[in-house]
Each structure stands twice: as C-alpha cells, then as structure tokens.
mmCIF file of N, CA and C in Angstrom:
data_model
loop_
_atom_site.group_PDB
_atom_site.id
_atom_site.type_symbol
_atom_site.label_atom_id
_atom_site.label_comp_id
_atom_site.label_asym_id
_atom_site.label_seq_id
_atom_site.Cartn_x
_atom_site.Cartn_y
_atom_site.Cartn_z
ATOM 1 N N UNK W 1 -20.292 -91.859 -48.731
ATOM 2 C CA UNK W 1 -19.952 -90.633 -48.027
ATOM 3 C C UNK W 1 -19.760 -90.928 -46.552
ATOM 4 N N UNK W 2 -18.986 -90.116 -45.818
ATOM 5 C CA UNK W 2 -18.713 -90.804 -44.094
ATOM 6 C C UNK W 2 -19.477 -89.572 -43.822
ATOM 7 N N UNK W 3 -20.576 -90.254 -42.498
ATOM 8 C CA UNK W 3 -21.756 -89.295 -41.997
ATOM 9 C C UNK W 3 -21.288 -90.077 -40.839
ATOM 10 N N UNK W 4 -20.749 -88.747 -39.727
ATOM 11 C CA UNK W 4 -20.667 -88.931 -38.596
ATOM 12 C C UNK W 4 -21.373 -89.497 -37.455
ATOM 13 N N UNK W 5 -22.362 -89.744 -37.803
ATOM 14 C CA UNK W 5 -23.432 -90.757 -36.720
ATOM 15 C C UNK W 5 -23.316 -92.338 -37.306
ATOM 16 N N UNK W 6 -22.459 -92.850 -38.029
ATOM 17 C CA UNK W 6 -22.146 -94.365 -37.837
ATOM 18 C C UNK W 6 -20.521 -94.509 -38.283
ATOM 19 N N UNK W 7 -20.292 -95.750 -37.674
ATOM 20 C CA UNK W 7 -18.816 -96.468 -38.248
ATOM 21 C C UNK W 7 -18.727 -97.430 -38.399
ATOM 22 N N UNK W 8 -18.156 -97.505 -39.349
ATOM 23 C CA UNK W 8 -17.971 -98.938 -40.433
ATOM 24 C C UNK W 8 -16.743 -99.564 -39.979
ATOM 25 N N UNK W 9 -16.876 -101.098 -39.549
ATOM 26 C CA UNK W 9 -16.661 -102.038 -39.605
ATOM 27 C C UNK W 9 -15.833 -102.796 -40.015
ATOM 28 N N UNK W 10 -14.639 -102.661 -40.061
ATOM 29 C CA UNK W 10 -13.315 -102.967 -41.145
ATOM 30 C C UNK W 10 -13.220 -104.547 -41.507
ATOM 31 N N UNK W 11 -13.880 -104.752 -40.314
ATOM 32 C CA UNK W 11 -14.126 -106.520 -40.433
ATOM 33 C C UNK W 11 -15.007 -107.463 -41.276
ATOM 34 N N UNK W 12 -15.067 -108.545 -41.947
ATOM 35 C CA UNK W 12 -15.977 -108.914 -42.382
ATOM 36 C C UNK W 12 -17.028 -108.927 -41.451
ATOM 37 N N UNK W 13 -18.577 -108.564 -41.820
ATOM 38 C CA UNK W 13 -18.662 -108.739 -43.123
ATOM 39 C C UNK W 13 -19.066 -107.016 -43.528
ATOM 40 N N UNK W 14 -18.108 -106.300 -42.958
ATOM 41 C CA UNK W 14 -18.179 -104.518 -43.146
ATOM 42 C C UNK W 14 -18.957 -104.075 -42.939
ATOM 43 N N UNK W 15 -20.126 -104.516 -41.694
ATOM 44 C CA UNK W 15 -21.330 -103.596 -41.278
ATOM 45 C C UNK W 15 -20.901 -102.136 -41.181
ATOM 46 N N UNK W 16 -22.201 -101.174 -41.336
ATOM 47 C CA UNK W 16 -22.186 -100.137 -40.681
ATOM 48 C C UNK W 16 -22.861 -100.162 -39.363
ATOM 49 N N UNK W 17 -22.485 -99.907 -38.095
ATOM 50 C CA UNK W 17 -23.363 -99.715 -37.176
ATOM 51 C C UNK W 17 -23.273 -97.939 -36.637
ATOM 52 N N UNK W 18 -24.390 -97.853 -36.437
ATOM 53 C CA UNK W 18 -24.977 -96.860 -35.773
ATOM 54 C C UNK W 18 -23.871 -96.335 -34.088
ATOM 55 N N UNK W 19 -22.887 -95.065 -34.452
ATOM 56 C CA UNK W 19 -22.159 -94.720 -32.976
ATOM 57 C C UNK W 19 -23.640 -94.103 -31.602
ATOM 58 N N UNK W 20 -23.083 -94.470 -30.792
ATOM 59 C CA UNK W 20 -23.602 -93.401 -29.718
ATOM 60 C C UNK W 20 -23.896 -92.047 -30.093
ATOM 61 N N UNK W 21 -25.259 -91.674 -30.122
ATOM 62 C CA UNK W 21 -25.280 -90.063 -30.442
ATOM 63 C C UNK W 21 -24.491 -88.916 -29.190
ATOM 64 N N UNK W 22 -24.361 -88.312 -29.966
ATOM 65 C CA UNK W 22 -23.627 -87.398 -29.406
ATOM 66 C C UNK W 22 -24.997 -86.687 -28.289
ATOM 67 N N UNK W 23 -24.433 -86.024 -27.272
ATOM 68 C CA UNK W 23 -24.744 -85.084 -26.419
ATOM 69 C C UNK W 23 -24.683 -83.848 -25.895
ATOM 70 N N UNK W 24 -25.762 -82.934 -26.913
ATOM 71 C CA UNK W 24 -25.006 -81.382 -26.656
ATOM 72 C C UNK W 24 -25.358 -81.106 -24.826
ATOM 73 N N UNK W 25 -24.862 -79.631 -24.651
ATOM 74 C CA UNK W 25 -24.863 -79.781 -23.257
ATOM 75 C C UNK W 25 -25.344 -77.865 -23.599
ATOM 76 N N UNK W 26 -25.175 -77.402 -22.857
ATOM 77 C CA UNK W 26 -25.771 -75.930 -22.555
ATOM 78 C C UNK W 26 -24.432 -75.549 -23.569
ATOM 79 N N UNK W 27 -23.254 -75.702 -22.259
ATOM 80 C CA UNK W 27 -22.115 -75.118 -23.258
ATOM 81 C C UNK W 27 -21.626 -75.291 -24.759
ATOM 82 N N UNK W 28 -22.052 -76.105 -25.033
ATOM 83 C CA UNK W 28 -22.143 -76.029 -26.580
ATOM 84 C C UNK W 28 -23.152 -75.287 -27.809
ATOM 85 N N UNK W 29 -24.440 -74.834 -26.894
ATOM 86 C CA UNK W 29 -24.864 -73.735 -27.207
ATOM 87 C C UNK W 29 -24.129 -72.536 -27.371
ATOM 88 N N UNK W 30 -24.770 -71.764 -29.077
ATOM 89 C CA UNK W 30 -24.589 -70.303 -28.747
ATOM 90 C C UNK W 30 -24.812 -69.713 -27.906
ATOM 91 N N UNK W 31 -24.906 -68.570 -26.839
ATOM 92 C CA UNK W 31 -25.042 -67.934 -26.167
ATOM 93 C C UNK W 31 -26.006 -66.894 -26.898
ATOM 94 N N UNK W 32 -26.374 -66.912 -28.080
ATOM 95 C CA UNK W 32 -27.214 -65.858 -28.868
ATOM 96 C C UNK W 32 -28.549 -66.608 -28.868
ATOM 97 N N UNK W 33 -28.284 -68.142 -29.173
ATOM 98 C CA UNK W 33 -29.628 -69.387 -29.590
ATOM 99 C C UNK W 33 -29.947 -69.701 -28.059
ATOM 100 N N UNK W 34 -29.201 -69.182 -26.822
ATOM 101 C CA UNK W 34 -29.360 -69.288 -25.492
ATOM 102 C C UNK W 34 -30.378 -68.231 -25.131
ATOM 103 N N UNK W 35 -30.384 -66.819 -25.252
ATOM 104 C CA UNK W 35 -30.781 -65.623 -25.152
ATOM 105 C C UNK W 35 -32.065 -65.517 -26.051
ATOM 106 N N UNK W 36 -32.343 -65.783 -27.054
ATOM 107 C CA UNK W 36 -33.303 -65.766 -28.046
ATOM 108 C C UNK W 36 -34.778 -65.961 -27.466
ATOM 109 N N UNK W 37 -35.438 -65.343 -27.474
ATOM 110 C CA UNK W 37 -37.133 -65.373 -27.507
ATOM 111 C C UNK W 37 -37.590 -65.133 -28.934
ATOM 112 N N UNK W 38 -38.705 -66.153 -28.242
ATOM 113 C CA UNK W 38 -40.127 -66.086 -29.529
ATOM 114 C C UNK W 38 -40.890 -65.163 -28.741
ATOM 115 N N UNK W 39 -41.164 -63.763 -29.164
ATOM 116 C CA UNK W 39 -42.067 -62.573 -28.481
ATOM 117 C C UNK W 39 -42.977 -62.276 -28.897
ATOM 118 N N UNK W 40 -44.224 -62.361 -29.135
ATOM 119 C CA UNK W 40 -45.096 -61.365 -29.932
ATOM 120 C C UNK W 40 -45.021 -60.073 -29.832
ATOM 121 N N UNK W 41 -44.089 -59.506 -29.324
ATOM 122 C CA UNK W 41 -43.824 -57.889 -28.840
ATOM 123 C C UNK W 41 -43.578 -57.762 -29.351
ATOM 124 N N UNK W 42 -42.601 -56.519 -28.844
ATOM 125 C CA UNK W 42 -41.791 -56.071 -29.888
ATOM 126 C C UNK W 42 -42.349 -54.363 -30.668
ATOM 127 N N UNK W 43 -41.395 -54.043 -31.397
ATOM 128 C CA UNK W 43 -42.108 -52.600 -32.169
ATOM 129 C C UNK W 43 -43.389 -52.571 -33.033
ATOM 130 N N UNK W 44 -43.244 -54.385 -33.819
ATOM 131 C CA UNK W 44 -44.458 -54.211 -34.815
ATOM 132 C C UNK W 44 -45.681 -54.556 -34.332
ATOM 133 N N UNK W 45 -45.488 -55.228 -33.066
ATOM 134 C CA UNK W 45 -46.972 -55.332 -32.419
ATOM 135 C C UNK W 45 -47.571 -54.394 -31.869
ATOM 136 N N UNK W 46 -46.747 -53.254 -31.016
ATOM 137 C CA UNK W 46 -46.800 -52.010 -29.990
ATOM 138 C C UNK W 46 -47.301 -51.060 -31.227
ATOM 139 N N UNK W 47 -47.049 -51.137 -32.644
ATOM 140 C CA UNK W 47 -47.068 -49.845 -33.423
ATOM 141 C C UNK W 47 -48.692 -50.282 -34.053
ATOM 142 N N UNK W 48 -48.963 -51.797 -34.159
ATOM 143 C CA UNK W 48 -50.052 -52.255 -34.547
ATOM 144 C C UNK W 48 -51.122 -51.923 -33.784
ATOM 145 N N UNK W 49 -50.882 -52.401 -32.753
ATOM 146 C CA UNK W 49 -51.776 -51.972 -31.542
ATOM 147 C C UNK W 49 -51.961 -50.354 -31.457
ATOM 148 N N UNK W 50 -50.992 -49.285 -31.899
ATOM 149 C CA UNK W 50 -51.375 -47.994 -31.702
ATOM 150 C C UNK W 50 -51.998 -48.088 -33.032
ATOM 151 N N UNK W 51 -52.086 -48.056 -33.935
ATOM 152 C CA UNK W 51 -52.842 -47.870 -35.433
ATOM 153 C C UNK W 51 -54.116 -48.624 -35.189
ATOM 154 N N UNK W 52 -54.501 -49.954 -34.364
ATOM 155 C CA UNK W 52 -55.534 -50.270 -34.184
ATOM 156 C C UNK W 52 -56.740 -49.503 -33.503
ATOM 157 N N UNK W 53 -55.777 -49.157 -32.764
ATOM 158 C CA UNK W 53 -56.219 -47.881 -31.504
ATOM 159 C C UNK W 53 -56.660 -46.173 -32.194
ATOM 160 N N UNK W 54 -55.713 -46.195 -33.185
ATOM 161 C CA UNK W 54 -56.225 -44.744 -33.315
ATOM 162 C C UNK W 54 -57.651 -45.207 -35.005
ATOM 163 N N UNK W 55 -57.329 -46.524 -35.627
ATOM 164 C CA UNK W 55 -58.211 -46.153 -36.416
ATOM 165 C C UNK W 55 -60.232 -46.626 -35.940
ATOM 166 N N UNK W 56 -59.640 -46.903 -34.469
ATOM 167 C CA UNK W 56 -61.479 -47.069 -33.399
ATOM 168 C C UNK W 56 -61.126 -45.734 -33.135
ATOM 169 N N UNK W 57 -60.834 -44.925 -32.879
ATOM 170 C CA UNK W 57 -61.084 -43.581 -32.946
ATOM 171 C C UNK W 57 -61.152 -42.454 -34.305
ATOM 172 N N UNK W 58 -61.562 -43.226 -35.386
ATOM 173 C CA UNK W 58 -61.525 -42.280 -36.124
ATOM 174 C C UNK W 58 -60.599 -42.080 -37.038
ATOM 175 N N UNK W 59 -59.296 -42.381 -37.169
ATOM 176 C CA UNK W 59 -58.154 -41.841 -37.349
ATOM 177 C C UNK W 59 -58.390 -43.015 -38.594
ATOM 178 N N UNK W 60 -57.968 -42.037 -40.439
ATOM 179 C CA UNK W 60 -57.919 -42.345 -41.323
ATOM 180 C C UNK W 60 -56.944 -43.150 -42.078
ATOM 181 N N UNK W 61 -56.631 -44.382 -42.604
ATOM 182 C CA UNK W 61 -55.298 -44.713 -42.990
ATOM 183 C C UNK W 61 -55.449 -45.232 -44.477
ATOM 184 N N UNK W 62 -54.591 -45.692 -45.445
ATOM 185 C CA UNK W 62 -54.501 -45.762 -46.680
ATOM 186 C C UNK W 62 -55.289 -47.606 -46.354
ATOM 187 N N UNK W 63 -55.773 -48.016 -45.454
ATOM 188 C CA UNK W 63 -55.928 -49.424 -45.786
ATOM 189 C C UNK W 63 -57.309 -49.377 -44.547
ATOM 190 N N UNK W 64 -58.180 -50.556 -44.988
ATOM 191 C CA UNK W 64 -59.257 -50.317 -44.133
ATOM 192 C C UNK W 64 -59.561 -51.382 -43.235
ATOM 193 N N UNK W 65 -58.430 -52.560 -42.666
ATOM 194 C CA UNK W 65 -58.311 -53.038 -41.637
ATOM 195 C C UNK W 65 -57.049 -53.272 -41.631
ATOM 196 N N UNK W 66 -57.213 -54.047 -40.359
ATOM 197 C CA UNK W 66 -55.302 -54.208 -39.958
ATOM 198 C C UNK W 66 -55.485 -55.798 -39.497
ATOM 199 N N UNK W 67 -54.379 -56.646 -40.140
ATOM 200 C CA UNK W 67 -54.417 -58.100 -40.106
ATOM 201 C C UNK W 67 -52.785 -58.293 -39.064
ATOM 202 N N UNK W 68 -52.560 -58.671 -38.021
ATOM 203 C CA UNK W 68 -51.677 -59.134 -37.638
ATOM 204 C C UNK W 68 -51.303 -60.197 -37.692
ATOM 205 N N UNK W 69 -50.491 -60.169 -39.004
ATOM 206 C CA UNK W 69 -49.975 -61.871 -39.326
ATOM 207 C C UNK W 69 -48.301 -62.029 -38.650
ATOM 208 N N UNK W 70 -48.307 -61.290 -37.953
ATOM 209 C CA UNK W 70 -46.385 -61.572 -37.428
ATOM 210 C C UNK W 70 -46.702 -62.605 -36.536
ATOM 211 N N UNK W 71 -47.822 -62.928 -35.881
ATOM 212 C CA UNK W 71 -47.890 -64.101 -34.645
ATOM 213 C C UNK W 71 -48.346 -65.267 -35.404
ATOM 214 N N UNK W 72 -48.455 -65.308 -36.318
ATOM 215 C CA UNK W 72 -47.829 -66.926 -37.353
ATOM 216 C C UNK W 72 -49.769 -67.393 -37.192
ATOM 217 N N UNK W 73 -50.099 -66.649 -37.936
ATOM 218 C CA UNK W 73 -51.823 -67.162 -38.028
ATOM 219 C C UNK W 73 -52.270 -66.737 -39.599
ATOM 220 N N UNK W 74 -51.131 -67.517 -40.360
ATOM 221 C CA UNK W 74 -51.248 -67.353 -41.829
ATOM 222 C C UNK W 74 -52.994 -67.021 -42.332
ATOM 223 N N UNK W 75 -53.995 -67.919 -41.726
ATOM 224 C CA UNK W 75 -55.188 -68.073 -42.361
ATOM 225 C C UNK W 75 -55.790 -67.203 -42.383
ATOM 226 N N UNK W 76 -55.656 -65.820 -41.851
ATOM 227 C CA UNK W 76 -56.185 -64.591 -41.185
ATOM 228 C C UNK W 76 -56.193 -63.512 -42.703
ATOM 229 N N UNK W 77 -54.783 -64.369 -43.614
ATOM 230 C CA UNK W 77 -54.636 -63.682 -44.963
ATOM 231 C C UNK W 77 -55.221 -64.353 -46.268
ATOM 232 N N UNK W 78 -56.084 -65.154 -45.302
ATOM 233 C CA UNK W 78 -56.731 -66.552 -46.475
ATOM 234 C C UNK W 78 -55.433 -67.716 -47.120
ATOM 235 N N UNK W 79 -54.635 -67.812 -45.886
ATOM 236 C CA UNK W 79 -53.781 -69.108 -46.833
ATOM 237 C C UNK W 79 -54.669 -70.159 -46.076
ATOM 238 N N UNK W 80 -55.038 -71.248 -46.706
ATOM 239 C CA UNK W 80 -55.599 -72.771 -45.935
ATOM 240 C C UNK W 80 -55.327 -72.903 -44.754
ATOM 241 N N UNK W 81 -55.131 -73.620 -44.283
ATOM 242 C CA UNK W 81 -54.526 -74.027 -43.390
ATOM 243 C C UNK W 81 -53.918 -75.662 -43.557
ATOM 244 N N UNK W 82 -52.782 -76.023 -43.031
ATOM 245 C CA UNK W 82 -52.283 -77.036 -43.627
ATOM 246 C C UNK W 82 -53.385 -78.627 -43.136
ATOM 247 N N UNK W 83 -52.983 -79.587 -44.258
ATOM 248 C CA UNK W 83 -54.223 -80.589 -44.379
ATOM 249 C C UNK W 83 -53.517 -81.455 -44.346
ATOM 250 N N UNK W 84 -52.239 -81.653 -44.101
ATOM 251 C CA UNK W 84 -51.532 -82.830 -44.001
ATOM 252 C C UNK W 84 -50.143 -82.707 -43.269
ATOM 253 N N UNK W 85 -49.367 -83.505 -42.339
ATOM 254 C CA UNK W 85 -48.125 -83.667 -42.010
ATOM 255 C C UNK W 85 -46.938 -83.292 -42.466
ATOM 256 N N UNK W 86 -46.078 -81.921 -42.698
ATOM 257 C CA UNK W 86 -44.795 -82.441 -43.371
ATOM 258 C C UNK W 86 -43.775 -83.394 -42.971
#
C-alpha cells in the first residue's frame, strides 16, 4: 500500500526510506479545532450545580444524589480506574 510518510527507492536494492514529516502550521488548522475549548461549564454543569443547590435546601428529586461525571472522573460511577497503559 503507498503511505505517505515514506518513498521507495526505484533503485536497487528498493529501500523504503522514511520522507521528512510534514509540518502543520496554524493555517492548516480548522478554524472550529482552533476555537474549541475543553470547559467544565457550560449548561450541564450550571443546571447541576442549581439541583445540587436546591436539593441542600430541601428540594425533592426522583434520585437521591447527584454524580457529576461530565468532567471525565469515570470512578465516581464505580468504573476502576485504569491499571495499565493503552
């Protein structure tokens, strides 16, 4: 298969060598993957935080705590936590 990060060698004895990697630059960025934040804000944190808020005051809901797993703290829902490298 031809994979753009090497070129082959027409010569004996037909190495492949490895090209110069390429160099992205800003402008070759999206302008969307430019703009993008990682936020913990946002509506579902602001709406969490009010439901946290109203159920220390009293205020009744169909569930009897509130776990904020959107900020990436899987273990909080009892998954492990990872034990090895991917």
């Amino acid at each position: 298969k031809n994979n753009p990060n090497y070129t082959l060698n027409i010569n004996p004895p037909y190495l492949i060598f490895p090209m110069e990697p390429k160099t992205i630059t800003v402008e070759d960025i999206n302008k969307n993957i430019l703009q993008a934040e990682y936020a913990v804000r946002g509506r579902m944190v602001q709406r969490a935080g009010e439901i946290e808020k109203e159920m220390k005051e009293g205020k009744k809901f169909p569930f009897d705590e509130l776990n904020q797993c959107n900020i990436g703290n899987p273990q909080v829902l009892g998954q492990p936590p990872i034990t090895f490298y991917r």
